[in-house]
Amino acid sequence: MFNAGNSFRKLMGAATDAAMLFSMGACGAGNTDGSSENADSTSSQPNARGGRQSGSHVLMAYYPATGHTADVAKAIADAANGDLFEPTPEREYSSGDLNWNDEFSRVNGEHNDESLRDVPLNVTSPDGWDKYDTVFIGYPIWWGGAVWPVNHFVTDNDFTGEKVIPFATSASSPLGSSGSDLADMAGAGDWQDGQRFSSSVSADEVTSWVEGLGL
């Protein structure tokens, strides 16, 4: 999960929808953000895949593994008048890849061998990166940490001078150290305390949280 442009200076931290449930927790079998902590149905394809540009200074970047991460991200973007951005892996994850019950699945292989967690992205930054002064980063929890597809987004961008607010979605696993681990990878930025949202969180609850941030 390192950015070659950053000279590999940063170490990486360490299910689907109705069709498949995941439970990836801190012990390797946690929960999911709607169904599990692993696979999201990527039903929405913002910015990198043709999203909206509101012209605001707030960016909502997220990697979904279940639809709940995407739902929360959209609610945050609406409440903060922000732009959506979904950094997508060059080699995307199939439902089989995300099946933690299969010991030979891609995610299990990556979990067992940290060197396999370097997941290059098709696009690491939205157009006009420099205009943003607040960046939300959303992700499900895999084995107690942020999903590793977000690592290149963190290491490939300069967060100097930006407020960064992480959030995670899960059925029961806590945010843990996932936000601080990403902050360590970034090495820059004003990283705020993160927020964990349950699979049952409503858009109104998300909006209230955003409004309380005083952006």
mmCIF file of C-alpha atoms in Angstrom:
data_model
loop_
_atom_site.group_PDB
_atom_site.id
_atom_site.type_symbol
_atom_site.label_atom_id
_atom_site.label_comp_id
_atom_site.label_asym_id
_atom_site.label_seq_id
_atom_site.Cartn_x
_atom_site.Cartn_y
_atom_site.Cartn_z
ATOM 1 C CA MET A 1 0.000 0.000 0.000
ATOM 2 C CA PHE A 2 2.718 2.357 -0.733
ATOM 3 C CA ASN A 3 2.975 5.141 -3.220
ATOM 4 C CA ALA A 4 6.053 4.899 -5.327
ATOM 5 C CA GLY A 5 5.975 8.680 -5.661
ATOM 6 C CA ASN A 6 6.321 8.929 -1.923
ATOM 7 C CA SER A 7 9.372 6.639 -1.917
ATOM 8 C CA PHE A 8 7.531 3.980 -0.004
ATOM 9 C CA ARG A 9 7.998 6.046 3.131
ATOM 10 C CA LYS A 10 4.693 5.189 4.634
ATOM 11 C CA LEU A 11 3.664 1.832 6.009
ATOM 12 C CA MET A 12 0.177 0.679 5.423
ATOM 13 C CA GLY A 13 -2.115 0.221 8.312
ATOM 14 C CA ALA A 14 -3.659 -2.632 8.892
ATOM 15 C CA ALA A 15 -20.372 -8.466 2.322
ATOM 16 C CA THR A 16 -21.590 -7.882 -0.093
ATOM 17 C CA ASP A 17 -25.192 -6.611 -0.051
ATOM 18 C CA ALA A 18 -28.151 -8.873 0.352
ATOM 19 C CA ALA A 19 -26.388 -11.561 -1.603
ATOM 20 C CA MET A 20 -23.580 -12.172 0.865
ATOM 21 C CA LEU A 21 -22.789 -11.295 4.457
ATOM 22 C CA PHE A 22 -19.328 -10.652 5.741
ATOM 23 C CA SER A 23 -17.986 -10.547 9.244
ATOM 24 C CA MET A 24 -14.477 -9.201 9.267
ATOM 25 C CA GLY A 25 -13.611 -7.952 12.707
ATOM 26 C CA ALA A 26 -10.481 -7.320 14.668
ATOM 27 C CA CYS A 27 -10.016 -11.022 15.139
ATOM 28 C CA GLY A 28 -10.489 -11.793 11.478
ATOM 29 C CA ALA A 29 -14.197 -12.489 11.601
ATOM 30 C CA GLY A 30 -15.871 -9.213 12.455
ATOM 31 C CA ASN A 31 -18.935 -7.630 10.962
ATOM 32 C CA THR A 32 -19.953 -5.682 7.934
ATOM 33 C CA ASP A 33 -21.414 -2.344 7.255
ATOM 34 C CA GLY A 34 -24.825 -3.455 6.340
ATOM 35 C CA SER A 35 -24.224 -7.040 6.073
ATOM 36 C CA SER A 36 -20.591 -7.462 6.863
ATOM 37 C CA GLU A 37 -17.404 -5.549 7.050
ATOM 38 C CA ASN A 38 -16.232 -6.699 3.735
ATOM 39 C CA ALA A 39 -18.143 -6.454 0.539
ATOM 40 C CA ASP A 40 -20.262 -3.514 -0.610
ATOM 41 C CA SER A 41 -22.411 -3.503 -3.621
ATOM 42 C CA THR A 42 -20.883 -0.676 -5.602
ATOM 43 C CA SER A 43 -24.212 0.536 -6.860
ATOM 44 C CA SER A 44 -23.118 4.153 -7.255
ATOM 45 C CA GLN A 45 -20.202 5.292 -9.300
ATOM 46 C CA PRO A 46 -19.281 8.873 -8.448
ATOM 47 C CA ASN A 47 -16.575 11.238 -9.691
ATOM 48 C CA ALA A 48 -13.858 8.895 -10.935
ATOM 49 C CA ARG A 49 -16.692 7.158 -12.728
ATOM 50 C CA GLY A 50 -18.691 10.213 -13.521
ATOM 51 C CA GLY A 51 -19.957 11.870 -10.367
ATOM 52 C CA ARG A 52 -21.029 15.338 -9.434
ATOM 53 C CA GLN A 53 -18.965 18.449 -8.914
ATOM 54 C CA SER A 54 -20.692 20.892 -6.606
ATOM 55 C CA GLY A 55 -17.880 23.430 -6.652
ATOM 56 C CA SER A 56 -17.622 23.200 -2.884
ATOM 57 C CA HIS A 57 -14.450 22.791 -0.868
ATOM 58 C CA VAL A 58 -15.535 19.494 0.698
ATOM 59 C CA LEU A 59 -14.606 16.134 -0.763
ATOM 60 C CA MET A 60 -16.282 12.867 0.222
ATOM 61 C CA ALA A 61 -13.923 10.054 -0.832
ATOM 62 C CA TYR A 62 -14.950 6.502 -0.069
ATOM 63 C CA TYR A 63 -14.355 2.907 -0.980
ATOM 64 C CA PRO A 64 -17.523 0.827 -0.667
ATOM 65 C CA ALA A 65 -17.503 -2.813 0.073
ATOM 66 C CA THR A 66 -21.211 -2.838 0.849
ATOM 67 C CA GLY A 67 -23.930 -0.444 -0.172
ATOM 68 C CA HIS A 68 -24.042 1.068 3.310
ATOM 69 C CA THR A 69 -20.710 2.838 2.937
ATOM 70 C CA ALA A 70 -21.942 4.437 -0.276
ATOM 71 C CA ASP A 71 -25.231 5.440 1.341
ATOM 72 C CA VAL A 72 -23.479 7.166 4.250
ATOM 73 C CA ALA A 73 -21.032 8.860 1.868
ATOM 74 C CA LYS A 74 -23.880 10.269 -0.198
ATOM 75 C CA ALA A 75 -25.625 11.538 2.922
ATOM 76 C CA ILE A 76 -22.424 13.260 4.045
ATOM 77 C CA ALA A 77 -21.890 14.820 0.621
ATOM 78 C CA ASP A 78 -25.467 16.115 0.608
ATOM 79 C CA ALA A 79 -25.199 17.540 4.120
ATOM 80 C CA ALA A 80 -21.812 19.163 3.507
ATOM 81 C CA ASN A 81 -22.501 20.218 -0.097
ATOM 82 C CA GLY A 82 -19.473 18.146 -1.044
ATOM 83 C CA ASP A 83 -18.207 16.289 -4.070
ATOM 84 C CA LEU A 84 -18.226 12.499 -4.220
ATOM 85 C CA PHE A 85 -15.151 10.566 -5.271
ATOM 86 C CA GLU A 86 -14.763 6.799 -5.391
ATOM 87 C CA PRO A 87 -11.172 5.636 -5.890
ATOM 88 C CA THR A 88 -11.460 2.294 -7.665
ATOM 89 C CA PRO A 89 -8.814 -0.453 -7.791
ATOM 90 C CA GLU A 90 -7.180 -1.239 -11.103
ATOM 91 C CA ARG A 91 -8.224 -4.824 -10.458
ATOM 92 C CA GLU A 92 -11.621 -4.619 -8.874
ATOM 93 C CA TYR A 93 -12.912 -7.075 -6.318
ATOM 94 C CA SER A 94 -15.518 -9.604 -7.370
ATOM 95 C CA SER A 95 -17.980 -11.098 -4.912
ATOM 96 C CA GLY A 96 -15.782 -14.193 -4.858
ATOM 97 C CA ASP A 97 -12.723 -12.087 -4.103
ATOM 98 C CA LEU A 98 -14.529 -10.677 -1.084
ATOM 99 C CA ASN A 99 -15.695 -14.010 0.308
ATOM 100 C CA TRP A 100 -13.857 -14.233 3.604
ATOM 101 C CA ASN A 101 -15.397 -17.685 4.176
ATOM 102 C CA ASP A 102 -13.256 -19.002 1.321
ATOM 103 C CA GLU A 103 -9.742 -19.457 2.638
ATOM 104 C CA PHE A 104 -8.424 -19.101 -0.920
ATOM 105 C CA SER A 105 -10.273 -15.867 -1.708
ATOM 106 C CA ARG A 106 -8.408 -12.722 -2.660
ATOM 107 C CA VAL A 107 -9.116 -10.877 0.590
ATOM 108 C CA ASN A 108 -7.978 -13.817 2.675
ATOM 109 C CA GLY A 109 -4.786 -14.032 0.655
ATOM 110 C CA GLU A 110 -4.193 -10.303 1.099
ATOM 111 C CA HIS A 111 -4.946 -10.490 4.784
ATOM 112 C CA ASN A 112 -2.505 -13.339 5.270
ATOM 113 C CA ASP A 113 0.235 -11.742 3.162
ATOM 114 C CA GLU A 114 0.588 -8.030 3.799
ATOM 115 C CA SER A 115 2.701 -7.595 0.665
ATOM 116 C CA LEU A 116 -0.399 -8.384 -1.423
ATOM 117 C CA ARG A 117 -2.325 -5.444 0.011
ATOM 118 C CA ASP A 118 -0.735 -2.966 -2.388
ATOM 119 C CA VAL A 119 -3.869 -2.226 -4.425
ATOM 120 C CA PRO A 120 -3.149 0.362 -7.167
ATOM 121 C CA LEU A 121 -6.029 2.632 -8.122
ATOM 122 C CA ASN A 122 -7.305 3.718 -11.521
ATOM 123 C CA VAL A 123 -7.456 7.333 -10.318
ATOM 124 C CA THR A 124 -6.040 8.480 -7.004
ATOM 125 C CA SER A 125 -7.248 12.120 -6.991
ATOM 126 C CA PRO A 126 -10.308 13.950 -8.290
ATOM 127 C CA ASP A 127 -9.883 16.885 -10.623
ATOM 128 C CA GLY A 128 -9.181 20.071 -8.695
ATOM 129 C CA TRP A 129 -7.679 18.372 -5.654
ATOM 130 C CA ASP A 130 -6.098 21.635 -4.506
ATOM 131 C CA LYS A 131 -9.470 23.330 -4.040
ATOM 132 C CA TYR A 132 -10.502 21.057 -1.180
ATOM 133 C CA ASP A 133 -9.885 22.080 2.403
ATOM 134 C CA THR A 134 -11.964 19.317 4.019
ATOM 135 C CA VAL A 135 -11.789 15.658 3.038
ATOM 136 C CA PHE A 136 -13.995 12.895 4.407
ATOM 137 C CA ILE A 137 -12.653 9.367 3.934
ATOM 138 C CA GLY A 138 -15.118 6.491 4.254
ATOM 139 C CA TYR A 139 -14.566 2.755 4.311
ATOM 140 C CA PRO A 140 -15.820 -0.536 5.751
ATOM 141 C CA ILE A 141 -13.741 -2.360 8.351
ATOM 142 C CA TRP A 142 -11.654 -5.363 7.301
ATOM 143 C CA TRP A 143 -10.078 -7.336 10.122
ATOM 144 C CA GLY A 144 -10.247 -4.393 12.491
ATOM 145 C CA GLY A 145 -8.753 -1.839 10.075
ATOM 146 C CA ALA A 146 -9.656 0.292 7.079
ATOM 147 C CA VAL A 147 -10.023 -1.571 3.796
ATOM 148 C CA TRP A 148 -6.656 -1.476 2.087
ATOM 149 C CA PRO A 149 -7.978 -0.116 -1.242
ATOM 150 C CA VAL A 150 -8.092 3.301 0.463
ATOM 151 C CA ASN A 151 -4.393 3.215 1.278
ATOM 152 C CA HIS A 152 -3.213 4.494 -2.101
ATOM 153 C CA PHE A 153 -5.704 7.343 -1.916
ATOM 154 C CA VAL A 154 -4.112 8.345 1.372
ATOM 155 C CA THR A 155 -0.477 7.868 0.393
ATOM 156 C CA ASP A 156 -0.804 9.317 -3.122
ATOM 157 C CA ASN A 157 -2.255 12.659 -2.051
ATOM 158 C CA ASP A 158 -0.864 15.578 -0.071
ATOM 159 C CA PHE A 159 -3.169 16.447 2.826
ATOM 160 C CA THR A 160 -1.133 19.415 4.011
ATOM 161 C CA GLY A 161 -3.450 22.170 5.235
ATOM 162 C CA GLU A 162 -6.555 20.004 4.924
ATOM 163 C CA LYS A 163 -8.977 18.865 7.596
ATOM 164 C CA VAL A 164 -9.451 15.111 7.233
ATOM 165 C CA ILE A 165 -12.408 13.277 8.758
ATOM 166 C CA PRO A 166 -12.498 9.481 8.536
ATOM 167 C CA PHE A 167 -15.590 7.358 9.008
ATOM 168 C CA ALA A 168 -16.220 3.631 8.950
ATOM 169 C CA THR A 169 -19.299 1.491 8.515
ATOM 170 C CA SER A 170 -19.807 -1.797 10.326
ATOM 171 C CA ALA A 171 -22.440 -3.898 12.005
ATOM 172 C CA SER A 172 -20.690 -3.874 15.355
ATOM 173 C CA SER A 173 -16.915 -3.502 15.085
ATOM 174 C CA PRO A 174 -15.580 -0.150 16.345
ATOM 175 C CA LEU A 175 -13.574 2.371 14.402
ATOM 176 C CA GLY A 176 -10.545 1.239 16.359
ATOM 177 C CA SER A 177 -7.230 2.667 15.239
ATOM 178 C CA SER A 178 -8.207 2.740 11.562
ATOM 179 C CA GLY A 179 -8.352 6.531 11.384
ATOM 180 C CA SER A 180 -5.062 7.093 13.181
ATOM 181 C CA ASP A 181 -3.415 4.408 11.055
ATOM 182 C CA LEU A 182 -4.440 6.288 7.913
ATOM 183 C CA ALA A 183 -3.211 9.541 9.438
ATOM 184 C CA ASP A 184 0.172 7.933 10.021
ATOM 185 C CA MET A 185 0.283 6.847 6.381
ATOM 186 C CA ALA A 186 -0.612 10.328 5.186
ATOM 187 C CA GLY A 187 1.974 12.068 7.334
ATOM 188 C CA ALA A 188 0.186 15.388 6.840
ATOM 189 C CA GLY A 189 -3.177 16.992 7.398
ATOM 190 C CA ASP A 190 -5.326 17.920 10.361
ATOM 191 C CA TRP A 191 -6.876 14.538 11.064
ATOM 192 C CA GLN A 192 -10.006 14.588 13.206
ATOM 193 C CA ASP A 193 -11.503 11.899 15.394
ATOM 194 C CA GLY A 194 -13.361 9.490 13.185
ATOM 195 C CA GLN A 195 -16.906 8.180 13.374
ATOM 196 C CA ARG A 196 -18.294 4.685 13.067
ATOM 197 C CA PHE A 197 -21.790 4.254 11.601
ATOM 198 C CA SER A 198 -23.927 1.166 12.068
ATOM 199 C CA SER A 199 -25.737 -0.576 9.243
ATOM 200 C CA SER A 200 -29.020 0.903 10.477
ATOM 201 C CA VAL A 201 -27.944 4.553 10.563
ATOM 202 C CA SER A 202 -30.378 6.947 8.904
ATOM 203 C CA ALA A 203 -29.617 9.821 6.569
ATOM 204 C CA ASP A 204 -31.000 12.215 9.201
ATOM 205 C CA GLU A 205 -28.557 10.890 11.791
ATOM 206 C CA VAL A 206 -25.674 11.308 9.370
ATOM 207 C CA THR A 207 -26.805 14.849 8.557
ATOM 208 C CA SER A 208 -26.960 15.741 12.249
ATOM 209 C CA TRP A 209 -23.426 14.476 12.721
ATOM 210 C CA VAL A 210 -22.121 16.532 9.800
ATOM 211 C CA GLU A 211 -23.924 19.652 11.009
ATOM 212 C CA GLY A 212 -22.303 19.204 14.418
ATOM 213 C CA LEU A 213 -18.835 19.341 12.868
ATOM 214 C CA GLY A 214 -19.163 23.066 12.211
ATOM 215 C CA LEU A 215 -17.711 22.937 8.694
#
